[in-house]
Amino acid sequence: MIKFFLMVNKQGQTRLSRYYEHVEINKRTMLEAEIIKNCLSRSKDQCSFIEYKDFKLVYRQYAALFVVVGINETENEMAVYELIHNFVEVLDKYFSRVSELDVSFSVSEIHLSVSFWCTFQFMLSSWH
Amino acid sequence: MPAPIRLRELIRTIRTARTQAEEREMIQKECAAIRSSFREEDNTYRCRNVAKLLYMHMLGYPAHFGQLECLKLIASQKFTDKRIGYLGAMLLLDERQDVHLLMTNCIKNDLNHSTQYVQGLALCTLGCMGSSEMCRDLAGEVEKLLKTSNSYLRKKAALCAVHVIRKVPELMEMFLPATKNLLNEKNHGVLHTSVVLLTEMCERSPDMLAHFRKNEKLVPQLVRILKNLIMSGYSPEHDVSGISDPFLQVRILRLLRILGRNDDDSSEAMNDILAQVATNTETSKNVGNAILYETVLTIMDIKSESGLRVLAINILGRFLLNNDKNIRYVALTSLLKTVQTDHNAVQRHRSTIVDCLKDLDVSIKRRAMELSFALVNGNNVRGMMKELLYFLDSCEPEFKADCASGIFLAAEKYAPSKRWHIDTIMRVLTTAGSYVRDDAVPNLIQLITNSVEMHAYTVQRLYKAILGDYSQQPLVQVASWCIGEYGDLLVSGQCEEEEPIQVTEDEVLDILESVLISNMSASVTRGYALTAIMKLSTRFTCTVNRIKKVVSIYGSSIDVELQQRAVEYNALFKKYDHMRPALLERMPVMEKVTTNGPTEIVQTNGETEPAVLETKPPPSGLQPASQANDLLDLLGGSDITPVIPTAPTSKPASAGGELLDLLGDLNLTGIPSITAYNKNGLKIDFTFERSNTNPSVTVITIQASNSTELDMTDFVFQAAVPKTFQLQLLSPSSSVIPAFNSGTITQVIKVLNPQKQQLRMRIKLTYNHKGSAMQDLAEVNNFPPQSWQ
């Protein structure tokens, strides 16, 4: 089950956040800051799955942007890892060579595609 | 009023902010503008404003005043408005807000809209944040949409159904007929979501699971779909790095896992396809590995044949040797799950797993540690322990506590020899002493007590360990306890196992005193040290005066615990010196209890209070005991057993406790009660009860009442019986008898009379009355025959 879907840049600014469970708004910023700290402290050849509190984080870095998905133990971590990459590929096609700026400015569009993608805490199909 | 700025403008302006304060200012200004725009009920720009609000919400600013606006947007006819409105609803609203119920009608209308995109939006939102009331109302609509031929809608409806089932499990049966045809679809999207729906239904209700297994022939259908996926050639629509729709494959494998669990028929039907997937999937890319991972998990969970299981473990072994960290992590996780069932197979990979302990990655290290503990057995315990101890040395602090407890458990189960066990424990205490859990200390003490022949060796090693460094609290606690118990062995230099060291009594006391004084010692540790010093007073010969001095110094310590102990020990020196050796004797071998439970120490007569359980020796307990000695002196002729009245603080267990256990029902036949004593206004009555379970036990309840005009205070009742009897006094209800018969003191006496001799009793009463201390002795001979026959 997917708990949240985040896109945060290296400076800690959230470019996109989608929570599938209710989290208080002030806790969200704290959570995002902690997560990005965790991700930044890892080197390139460490594994992409972090155990954080009582769930797992699967993260992938694309230039200066981190895509982080929080999952619980019923999910296949590697499948989620693939999902992240799939999603970024779709964005790439949509924006033709997507960059962080595109993500920042087209928040609502991306939000909607995330909704179609990972609705109700599950992955939907992949369509190119 | 000028038109509100676009979202992009807003984002651009916020990006120019240099500090947090600037950003906050901009946002507040914009919020104010949005709020006034909302108040004006402006339809044209509402969409824009809400979009900006959502952006600000994402940045962490409160946006609840936009909730109602979202509802208005949803109700509008324009698609762009609806889109933002639904998005806002998903982000800002949830069950906790009352406003969300207003959406129900809108969603209902939109579910029946002519445009599929609007229907899709409505389904999306309902599936995201629908509450149980909404779900109940709209379930029918969702079910209708589940049956349409439009695949775009069908897949969304399926996921919405999952949410409905989660919220309102009773509605599951409603969706059952619709699921019959779901798997016949060609569209992968629909297939994917239908599999999710079926998975959810099977997980929630075992009846559904049974139904799907038998009636629907689900397994063959799934096997067929999976086969098509693997066998089919390249299809650009579903291809991800050369594999056709891996997400669907993973989902199907997961559903197969649920169906095959604990069911032989289904498992058999799946064997072939699982073997096929396991062998044919390409492992060069991550996608292939993801599918293999899911396959392995499925094989492990169902009742698969042994060949398949071996295949699965081999795949995991291959994963372990892979360079990619993700894959290794995943392999370790799954091996942990399977180690219970396929222990031998996993043992083959032990050396690789132990190597992973040295990996740099924190997640991998943690998994490897857990797996290593699961793999320790009698044969490999020495080698594994060496590796684990090395790991304990070098690992991060967050692991040390878990690692230490794991090592203790493993050492306890598989220790090849006591000496090795003690060595291992010492090693852990010295390397990770401050991370050891609190309950480890009593367990260790129990272990040390039980290995009688190792006492000298243990105490010597512990002494050497704290000689240099006494900052690690658990180590110091165990060491002080041992030195207190076995100090004589230490000083006499009797160790056979190792080179004995020459230690004088003064040196030992030096180290204990420095523990007491040190700022690093916790209060508990100081307590241990003080008790140890006290115990040494009976073990050591020449330094008793020094010990006395130390103990009396702490009589005025600020720490209440220490002060109490010191005062009691002082009292022991001064008034009860004759009891000191008996009280401070060596601890007996403790009963072996499970490691996780609290160690219960059987209190035998005259033994010291256990330092571990921290119960204090009851001061009142000492007094009557000495007066019992007086009683003995007085009653010269007949041999009378001394009475040990149990202390008010500790449980009423004594050496003969089991014999006098009267948890069985008591016989309340009418045994007449007697007046045992009646003098000077003090009257004591005895009432009797016989136990059904143990006929030689009599329970006497005494009641003391006072008919004078003044209270009797500090009342103490003591009794002595002939040698063939055994007596147990329980604690009295109080020590004050109020005047004018207005209240009584009750106390219970249990008498064991195995030879059924006539019951006789000598009683001694002490109390304060009218300002003077009174004391009286009496004999009670008028026991009714029923009380002892």
Short mmCIF file of N, CA and C in Angstrom, two decimals, chain B residues 336-481:
data_model
loop_
_atom_site.label_atom_id
_atom_site.label_comp_id
_atom_site.label_asym_id
_atom_site.label_seq_id
_atom_site.Cartn_x
_atom_site.Cartn_y
_atom_site.Cartn_z
N LEU B 336 14.96 -13.98 5.15
CA LEU B 336 14.49 -13.90 6.53
C LEU B 336 13.11 -14.53 6.67
N LYS B 337 12.28 -14.30 5.64
CA LYS B 337 10.93 -14.86 5.73
C LYS B 337 10.96 -16.38 5.61
N THR B 338 11.92 -16.91 4.86
CA THR B 338 11.88 -18.34 4.59
C THR B 338 12.74 -19.15 5.53
N VAL B 339 13.51 -18.48 6.38
CA VAL B 339 14.49 -19.23 7.16
C VAL B 339 13.81 -20.19 8.12
N GLN B 340 12.59 -19.87 8.52
CA GLN B 340 11.91 -20.77 9.45
C GLN B 340 11.62 -22.11 8.79
N THR B 341 11.16 -22.04 7.56
CA THR B 341 10.70 -23.28 6.92
C THR B 341 11.82 -24.03 6.24
N ASP B 342 12.72 -23.31 5.59
CA ASP B 342 13.75 -24.00 4.81
C ASP B 342 15.12 -23.74 5.40
N HIS B 343 15.26 -24.06 6.65
CA HIS B 343 16.46 -23.67 7.36
C HIS B 343 17.74 -24.17 6.70
N ASN B 344 17.73 -25.45 6.32
CA ASN B 344 18.97 -26.03 5.78
C ASN B 344 19.39 -25.36 4.50
N ALA B 345 18.41 -25.09 3.66
CA ALA B 345 18.76 -24.49 2.38
C ALA B 345 19.40 -23.12 2.59
N VAL B 346 18.88 -22.39 3.56
CA VAL B 346 19.43 -21.05 3.77
C VAL B 346 20.82 -21.13 4.40
N GLN B 347 21.06 -22.18 5.17
CA GLN B 347 22.37 -22.32 5.81
C GLN B 347 23.47 -22.36 4.78
N ARG B 348 23.16 -22.89 3.61
CA ARG B 348 24.20 -22.99 2.57
C ARG B 348 24.77 -21.63 2.22
N HIS B 349 23.94 -20.60 2.38
CA HIS B 349 24.38 -19.26 1.99
C HIS B 349 24.92 -18.47 3.15
N ARG B 350 25.21 -19.19 4.23
CA ARG B 350 25.57 -18.47 5.44
C ARG B 350 26.76 -17.55 5.25
N SER B 351 27.77 -18.04 4.57
CA SER B 351 28.98 -17.22 4.48
C SER B 351 28.72 -15.92 3.73
N THR B 352 27.88 -15.98 2.70
CA THR B 352 27.56 -14.74 1.98
C THR B 352 26.82 -13.78 2.88
N ILE B 353 25.92 -14.33 3.67
CA ILE B 353 25.14 -13.47 4.55
C ILE B 353 26.05 -12.80 5.56
N VAL B 354 26.99 -13.58 6.08
CA VAL B 354 27.88 -13.00 7.08
C VAL B 354 28.74 -11.91 6.44
N ASP B 355 29.08 -12.10 5.17
CA ASP B 355 29.83 -11.04 4.49
C ASP B 355 29.03 -9.76 4.40
N CYS B 356 27.73 -9.91 4.23
CA CYS B 356 26.89 -8.71 4.11
C CYS B 356 26.91 -7.88 5.38
N LEU B 357 27.32 -8.50 6.49
CA LEU B 357 27.41 -7.71 7.72
C LEU B 357 28.42 -6.59 7.57
N LYS B 358 29.38 -6.81 6.67
CA LYS B 358 30.43 -5.81 6.56
C LYS B 358 30.10 -4.75 5.52
N ASP B 359 28.94 -4.86 4.93
CA ASP B 359 28.55 -3.89 3.90
C ASP B 359 28.41 -2.50 4.49
N LEU B 360 28.53 -1.50 3.62
CA LEU B 360 28.44 -0.14 4.13
C LEU B 360 27.01 0.31 4.33
N ASP B 361 26.11 -0.36 3.64
CA ASP B 361 24.75 0.14 3.61
C ASP B 361 23.99 -0.25 4.88
N VAL B 362 23.34 0.71 5.47
CA VAL B 362 22.69 0.47 6.75
C VAL B 362 21.55 -0.53 6.64
N SER B 363 20.72 -0.40 5.59
CA SER B 363 19.57 -1.31 5.46
C SER B 363 20.04 -2.75 5.31
N ILE B 364 21.09 -2.91 4.51
CA ILE B 364 21.59 -4.27 4.28
C ILE B 364 22.16 -4.84 5.58
N LYS B 365 22.86 -4.00 6.31
CA LYS B 365 23.47 -4.50 7.55
C LYS B 365 22.40 -4.98 8.52
N ARG B 366 21.33 -4.23 8.60
CA ARG B 366 20.28 -4.60 9.54
C ARG B 366 19.68 -5.94 9.16
N ARG B 367 19.40 -6.11 7.89
CA ARG B 367 18.81 -7.37 7.43
C ARG B 367 19.76 -8.52 7.67
N ALA B 368 21.04 -8.27 7.36
CA ALA B 368 22.03 -9.36 7.51
C ALA B 368 22.13 -9.75 8.98
N MET B 369 22.06 -8.75 9.86
CA MET B 369 22.16 -9.06 11.29
C MET B 369 21.00 -9.95 11.73
N GLU B 370 19.78 -9.55 11.34
CA GLU B 370 18.62 -10.35 11.74
C GLU B 370 18.71 -11.76 11.19
N LEU B 371 19.14 -11.85 9.95
CA LEU B 371 19.22 -13.17 9.33
C LEU B 371 20.29 -14.00 10.01
N SER B 372 21.42 -13.38 10.37
CA SER B 372 22.49 -14.14 11.03
C SER B 372 22.00 -14.72 12.33
N PHE B 373 21.24 -13.93 13.09
CA PHE B 373 20.74 -14.47 14.35
C PHE B 373 19.82 -15.64 14.12
N ALA B 374 19.04 -15.57 13.03
CA ALA B 374 18.15 -16.69 12.76
C ALA B 374 18.90 -17.93 12.35
N LEU B 375 20.12 -17.75 11.83
CA LEU B 375 20.85 -18.91 11.32
C LEU B 375 21.75 -19.57 12.36
N VAL B 376 21.92 -18.95 13.53
CA VAL B 376 22.84 -19.53 14.51
C VAL B 376 22.28 -20.85 15.00
N ASN B 377 23.09 -21.89 14.99
CA ASN B 377 22.66 -23.14 15.61
C ASN B 377 23.85 -23.75 16.31
N GLY B 378 23.64 -24.93 16.88
CA GLY B 378 24.66 -25.54 17.71
C GLY B 378 25.99 -25.73 17.01
N ASN B 379 25.93 -25.99 15.69
CA ASN B 379 27.19 -26.31 15.00
C ASN B 379 28.03 -25.08 14.71
N ASN B 380 27.37 -24.02 14.30
CA ASN B 380 28.15 -22.89 13.83
C ASN B 380 28.24 -21.77 14.84
N VAL B 381 27.88 -22.05 16.09
CA VAL B 381 27.73 -20.94 17.02
C VAL B 381 29.05 -20.23 17.28
N ARG B 382 30.14 -21.00 17.35
CA ARG B 382 31.41 -20.32 17.67
C ARG B 382 31.81 -19.36 16.57
N GLY B 383 31.76 -19.86 15.32
CA GLY B 383 32.16 -19.01 14.20
C GLY B 383 31.26 -17.81 14.06
N MET B 384 29.96 -18.04 14.15
CA MET B 384 29.01 -16.94 13.97
C MET B 384 29.20 -15.91 15.06
N MET B 385 29.43 -16.38 16.28
CA MET B 385 29.57 -15.43 17.38
C MET B 385 30.76 -14.53 17.16
N LYS B 386 31.83 -15.13 16.64
CA LYS B 386 33.01 -14.31 16.40
C LYS B 386 32.68 -13.17 15.45
N GLU B 387 31.97 -13.54 14.36
CA GLU B 387 31.60 -12.51 13.39
C GLU B 387 30.67 -11.48 14.01
N LEU B 388 29.72 -11.97 14.78
CA LEU B 388 28.74 -11.04 15.35
C LEU B 388 29.38 -10.12 16.37
N LEU B 389 30.33 -10.65 17.13
CA LEU B 389 30.99 -9.78 18.10
C LEU B 389 31.81 -8.71 17.38
N TYR B 390 32.43 -9.11 16.29
CA TYR B 390 33.17 -8.14 15.50
C TYR B 390 32.23 -7.08 14.96
N PHE B 391 31.05 -7.53 14.53
CA PHE B 391 30.05 -6.60 14.01
C PHE B 391 29.63 -5.63 15.12
N LEU B 392 29.42 -6.17 16.32
CA LEU B 392 29.00 -5.33 17.43
C LEU B 392 30.00 -4.22 17.68
N ASP B 393 31.27 -4.56 17.55
CA ASP B 393 32.32 -3.58 17.74
C ASP B 393 32.19 -2.40 16.81
N SER B 394 31.90 -2.73 15.55
CA SER B 394 32.04 -1.70 14.52
C SER B 394 30.72 -1.13 14.03
N CYS B 395 29.61 -1.57 14.54
CA CYS B 395 28.36 -1.12 13.91
C CYS B 395 27.88 0.20 14.50
N GLU B 396 26.83 0.73 13.86
CA GLU B 396 26.29 2.01 14.33
C GLU B 396 25.55 1.82 15.65
N PRO B 397 25.45 2.88 16.42
CA PRO B 397 24.81 2.75 17.74
C PRO B 397 23.39 2.24 17.68
N GLU B 398 22.66 2.55 16.59
CA GLU B 398 21.26 2.11 16.59
C GLU B 398 21.13 0.60 16.53
N PHE B 399 22.19 -0.08 16.10
CA PHE B 399 22.12 -1.54 16.04
C PHE B 399 22.54 -2.19 17.32
N LYS B 400 23.32 -1.46 18.14
CA LYS B 400 24.03 -2.15 19.21
C LYS B 400 23.08 -2.83 20.20
N ALA B 401 21.98 -2.16 20.53
CA ALA B 401 21.09 -2.76 21.53
C ALA B 401 20.52 -4.07 21.00
N ASP B 402 20.01 -4.02 19.75
CA ASP B 402 19.43 -5.24 19.19
C ASP B 402 20.47 -6.33 19.07
N CYS B 403 21.66 -5.95 18.61
CA CYS B 403 22.69 -6.95 18.42
C CYS B 403 23.06 -7.59 19.76
N ALA B 404 23.20 -6.75 20.80
CA ALA B 404 23.58 -7.29 22.10
C ALA B 404 22.52 -8.27 22.60
N SER B 405 21.24 -7.89 22.50
CA SER B 405 20.22 -8.83 22.99
C SER B 405 20.23 -10.10 22.18
N GLY B 406 20.41 -9.96 20.86
CA GLY B 406 20.44 -11.14 20.01
C GLY B 406 21.56 -12.07 20.41
N ILE B 407 22.73 -11.49 20.68
CA ILE B 407 23.88 -12.32 21.06
C ILE B 407 23.59 -13.03 22.36
N PHE B 408 23.00 -12.33 23.31
CA PHE B 408 22.69 -12.98 24.59
C PHE B 408 21.78 -14.17 24.39
N LEU B 409 20.72 -13.96 23.60
CA LEU B 409 19.77 -15.05 23.38
C LEU B 409 20.44 -16.24 22.73
N ALA B 410 21.20 -15.94 21.67
CA ALA B 410 21.83 -17.04 20.95
C ALA B 410 22.82 -17.77 21.85
N ALA B 411 23.59 -16.98 22.62
CA ALA B 411 24.59 -17.61 23.49
C ALA B 411 23.91 -18.51 24.51
N GLU B 412 22.77 -18.05 25.00
CA GLU B 412 22.11 -18.84 26.01
C GLU B 412 21.62 -20.17 25.45
N LYS B 413 21.12 -20.09 24.19
CA LYS B 413 20.55 -21.33 23.62
C LYS B 413 21.63 -22.31 23.23
N TYR B 414 22.75 -21.79 22.68
CA TYR B 414 23.66 -22.72 22.01
C TYR B 414 25.05 -22.74 22.62
N ALA B 415 25.23 -22.19 23.82
CA ALA B 415 26.59 -22.10 24.34
C ALA B 415 27.21 -23.47 24.45
N PRO B 416 28.38 -23.67 23.84
CA PRO B 416 29.00 -24.99 23.94
C PRO B 416 29.60 -25.26 25.32
N SER B 417 30.01 -24.22 26.02
CA SER B 417 30.54 -24.46 27.36
C SER B 417 30.27 -23.23 28.20
N LYS B 418 30.28 -23.43 29.52
CA LYS B 418 29.95 -22.30 30.38
C LYS B 418 31.01 -21.22 30.27
N ARG B 419 32.24 -21.67 30.16
CA ARG B 419 33.30 -20.67 30.10
C ARG B 419 33.15 -19.80 28.85
N TRP B 420 32.82 -20.43 27.75
CA TRP B 420 32.63 -19.69 26.51
C TRP B 420 31.47 -18.71 26.67
N HIS B 421 30.44 -19.19 27.33
CA HIS B 421 29.26 -18.35 27.52
C HIS B 421 29.64 -17.11 28.31
N ILE B 422 30.35 -17.32 29.40
CA ILE B 422 30.70 -16.17 30.23
C ILE B 422 31.65 -15.25 29.49
N ASP B 423 32.58 -15.85 28.74
CA ASP B 423 33.49 -15.01 27.97
C ASP B 423 32.72 -14.14 26.98
N THR B 424 31.76 -14.77 26.30
CA THR B 424 30.99 -14.00 25.31
C THR B 424 30.26 -12.85 25.97
N ILE B 425 29.64 -13.14 27.10
CA ILE B 425 28.88 -12.09 27.78
C ILE B 425 29.81 -10.96 28.19
N MET B 426 30.97 -11.34 28.70
CA MET B 426 31.91 -10.30 29.12
C MET B 426 32.31 -9.46 27.94
N ARG B 427 32.53 -10.11 26.82
CA ARG B 427 32.95 -9.36 25.63
C ARG B 427 31.88 -8.36 25.25
N VAL B 428 30.61 -8.82 25.29
CA VAL B 428 29.52 -7.91 24.92
C VAL B 428 29.46 -6.76 25.90
N LEU B 429 29.61 -7.06 27.19
CA LEU B 429 29.50 -6.00 28.17
C LEU B 429 30.61 -4.97 28.00
N THR B 430 31.79 -5.45 27.65
CA THR B 430 32.86 -4.48 27.53
C THR B 430 32.77 -3.67 26.25
N THR B 431 32.29 -4.27 25.16
CA THR B 431 32.23 -3.48 23.94
C THR B 431 30.98 -2.62 23.86
N ALA B 432 29.84 -3.17 24.23
CA ALA B 432 28.61 -2.39 24.04
C ALA B 432 27.89 -2.24 25.36
N GLY B 433 28.67 -2.07 26.42
CA GLY B 433 28.07 -2.11 27.75
C GLY B 433 26.92 -1.16 27.96
N SER B 434 27.00 0.04 27.41
CA SER B 434 25.93 0.99 27.73
C SER B 434 24.67 0.76 26.92
N TYR B 435 24.72 -0.12 25.90
CA TYR B 435 23.53 -0.33 25.08
C TYR B 435 22.78 -1.57 25.49
N VAL B 436 23.30 -2.29 26.46
CA VAL B 436 22.64 -3.52 26.86
C VAL B 436 21.32 -3.19 27.54
N ARG B 437 20.31 -4.00 27.27
CA ARG B 437 19.00 -3.68 27.85
C ARG B 437 18.99 -3.93 29.34
N ASP B 438 18.08 -3.26 30.03
CA ASP B 438 18.05 -3.34 31.49
C ASP B 438 17.79 -4.74 32.00
N ASP B 439 16.97 -5.50 31.31
CA ASP B 439 16.66 -6.81 31.87
C ASP B 439 17.78 -7.80 31.65
N ALA B 440 18.81 -7.39 30.92
CA ALA B 440 19.92 -8.32 30.72
C ALA B 440 20.70 -8.52 32.00
N VAL B 441 20.76 -7.48 32.84
CA VAL B 441 21.60 -7.58 34.05
C VAL B 441 21.10 -8.69 34.98
N PRO B 442 19.81 -8.73 35.33
CA PRO B 442 19.38 -9.83 36.20
C PRO B 442 19.58 -11.20 35.55
N ASN B 443 19.36 -11.28 34.24
CA ASN B 443 19.56 -12.57 33.57
C ASN B 443 20.99 -13.03 33.68
N LEU B 444 21.91 -12.08 33.49
CA LEU B 444 23.32 -12.44 33.56
C LEU B 444 23.69 -12.89 34.96
N ILE B 445 23.15 -12.17 35.94
CA ILE B 445 23.48 -12.53 37.32
C ILE B 445 22.99 -13.94 37.61
N GLN B 446 21.81 -14.24 37.13
CA GLN B 446 21.29 -15.58 37.34
C GLN B 446 22.19 -16.60 36.69
N LEU B 447 22.62 -16.31 35.47
CA LEU B 447 23.48 -17.23 34.75
C LEU B 447 24.77 -17.48 35.52
N ILE B 448 25.35 -16.38 36.02
CA ILE B 448 26.63 -16.51 36.73
C ILE B 448 26.45 -17.34 37.99
N THR B 449 25.34 -17.10 38.70
CA THR B 449 25.12 -17.86 39.92
C THR B 449 25.03 -19.33 39.64
N ASN B 450 24.42 -19.64 38.50
CA ASN B 450 24.18 -21.04 38.21
C ASN B 450 25.41 -21.80 37.77
N SER B 451 26.41 -21.10 37.27
CA SER B 451 27.60 -21.83 36.84
C SER B 451 28.59 -21.79 37.98
N VAL B 452 28.37 -22.73 38.90
CA VAL B 452 29.05 -22.65 40.19
C VAL B 452 30.56 -22.74 40.06
N GLU B 453 31.03 -23.60 39.17
CA GLU B 453 32.48 -23.83 39.12
C GLU B 453 33.22 -22.66 38.52
N MET B 454 32.50 -21.76 37.88
CA MET B 454 33.16 -20.65 37.18
C MET B 454 33.21 -19.39 38.01
N HIS B 455 32.79 -19.46 39.25
CA HIS B 455 32.67 -18.23 40.02
C HIS B 455 34.00 -17.49 40.13
N ALA B 456 35.03 -18.25 40.46
CA ALA B 456 36.32 -17.57 40.66
C ALA B 456 36.79 -16.92 39.37
N TYR B 457 36.66 -17.66 38.30
CA TYR B 457 37.10 -17.12 37.01
C TYR B 457 36.30 -15.89 36.64
N THR B 458 34.98 -15.99 36.83
CA THR B 458 34.12 -14.87 36.46
C THR B 458 34.48 -13.62 37.23
N VAL B 459 34.61 -13.79 38.55
CA VAL B 459 34.80 -12.59 39.34
C VAL B 459 36.15 -11.96 39.02
N GLN B 460 37.12 -12.82 38.71
CA GLN B 460 38.43 -12.27 38.39
C GLN B 460 38.35 -11.47 37.09
N ARG B 461 37.70 -12.02 36.10
CA ARG B 461 37.62 -11.30 34.83
C ARG B 461 36.84 -10.00 34.98
N LEU B 462 35.76 -10.08 35.74
CA LEU B 462 34.97 -8.86 35.90
C LEU B 462 35.76 -7.79 36.63
N TYR B 463 36.52 -8.25 37.62
CA TYR B 463 37.31 -7.28 38.37
C TYR B 463 38.30 -6.58 37.44
N LYS B 464 38.96 -7.39 36.61
CA LYS B 464 39.92 -6.79 35.68
C LYS B 464 39.23 -5.83 34.73
N ALA B 465 38.00 -6.19 34.35
CA ALA B 465 37.31 -5.35 33.37
C ALA B 465 37.00 -3.97 33.93
N ILE B 466 36.55 -3.93 35.19
CA ILE B 466 36.17 -2.59 35.67
C ILE B 466 37.34 -1.86 36.30
N LEU B 467 38.49 -2.53 36.40
CA LEU B 467 39.63 -1.87 37.01
C LEU B 467 39.97 -0.59 36.28
N GLY B 468 39.97 -0.70 34.94
CA GLY B 468 40.38 0.48 34.19
C GLY B 468 39.23 1.46 33.98
N ASP B 469 38.06 0.93 33.74
CA ASP B 469 37.01 1.81 33.25
C ASP B 469 35.68 1.40 33.85
N TYR B 470 35.09 2.26 34.65
CA TYR B 470 33.81 1.88 35.24
C TYR B 470 32.69 2.82 34.80
N SER B 471 32.67 3.09 33.50
CA SER B 471 31.61 3.97 33.04
C SER B 471 30.42 3.22 32.47
N GLN B 472 30.61 1.97 32.07
CA GLN B 472 29.50 1.27 31.44
C GLN B 472 28.62 0.65 32.53
N GLN B 473 27.44 1.16 32.66
CA GLN B 473 26.62 0.83 33.83
C GLN B 473 26.28 -0.65 33.97
N PRO B 474 25.77 -1.31 32.94
CA PRO B 474 25.43 -2.72 33.16
C PRO B 474 26.64 -3.55 33.57
N LEU B 475 27.79 -3.25 32.95
CA LEU B 475 29.00 -4.00 33.29
C LEU B 475 29.34 -3.79 34.76
N VAL B 476 29.28 -2.53 35.19
CA VAL B 476 29.64 -2.23 36.58
C VAL B 476 28.65 -2.88 37.53
N GLN B 477 27.39 -2.91 37.14
CA GLN B 477 26.40 -3.52 38.02
C GLN B 477 26.68 -5.00 38.22
N VAL B 478 26.88 -5.69 37.10
CA VAL B 478 27.14 -7.12 37.21
C VAL B 478 28.43 -7.35 37.99
N ALA B 479 29.45 -6.53 37.70
CA ALA B 479 30.74 -6.72 38.36
C ALA B 479 30.62 -6.50 39.85
N SER B 480 29.93 -5.43 40.26
CA SER B 480 29.84 -5.20 41.70
C SER B 480 29.08 -6.30 42.38
N TRP B 481 28.03 -6.78 41.73
CA TRP B 481 27.27 -7.87 42.34
C TRP B 481 28.17 -9.08 42.55
#
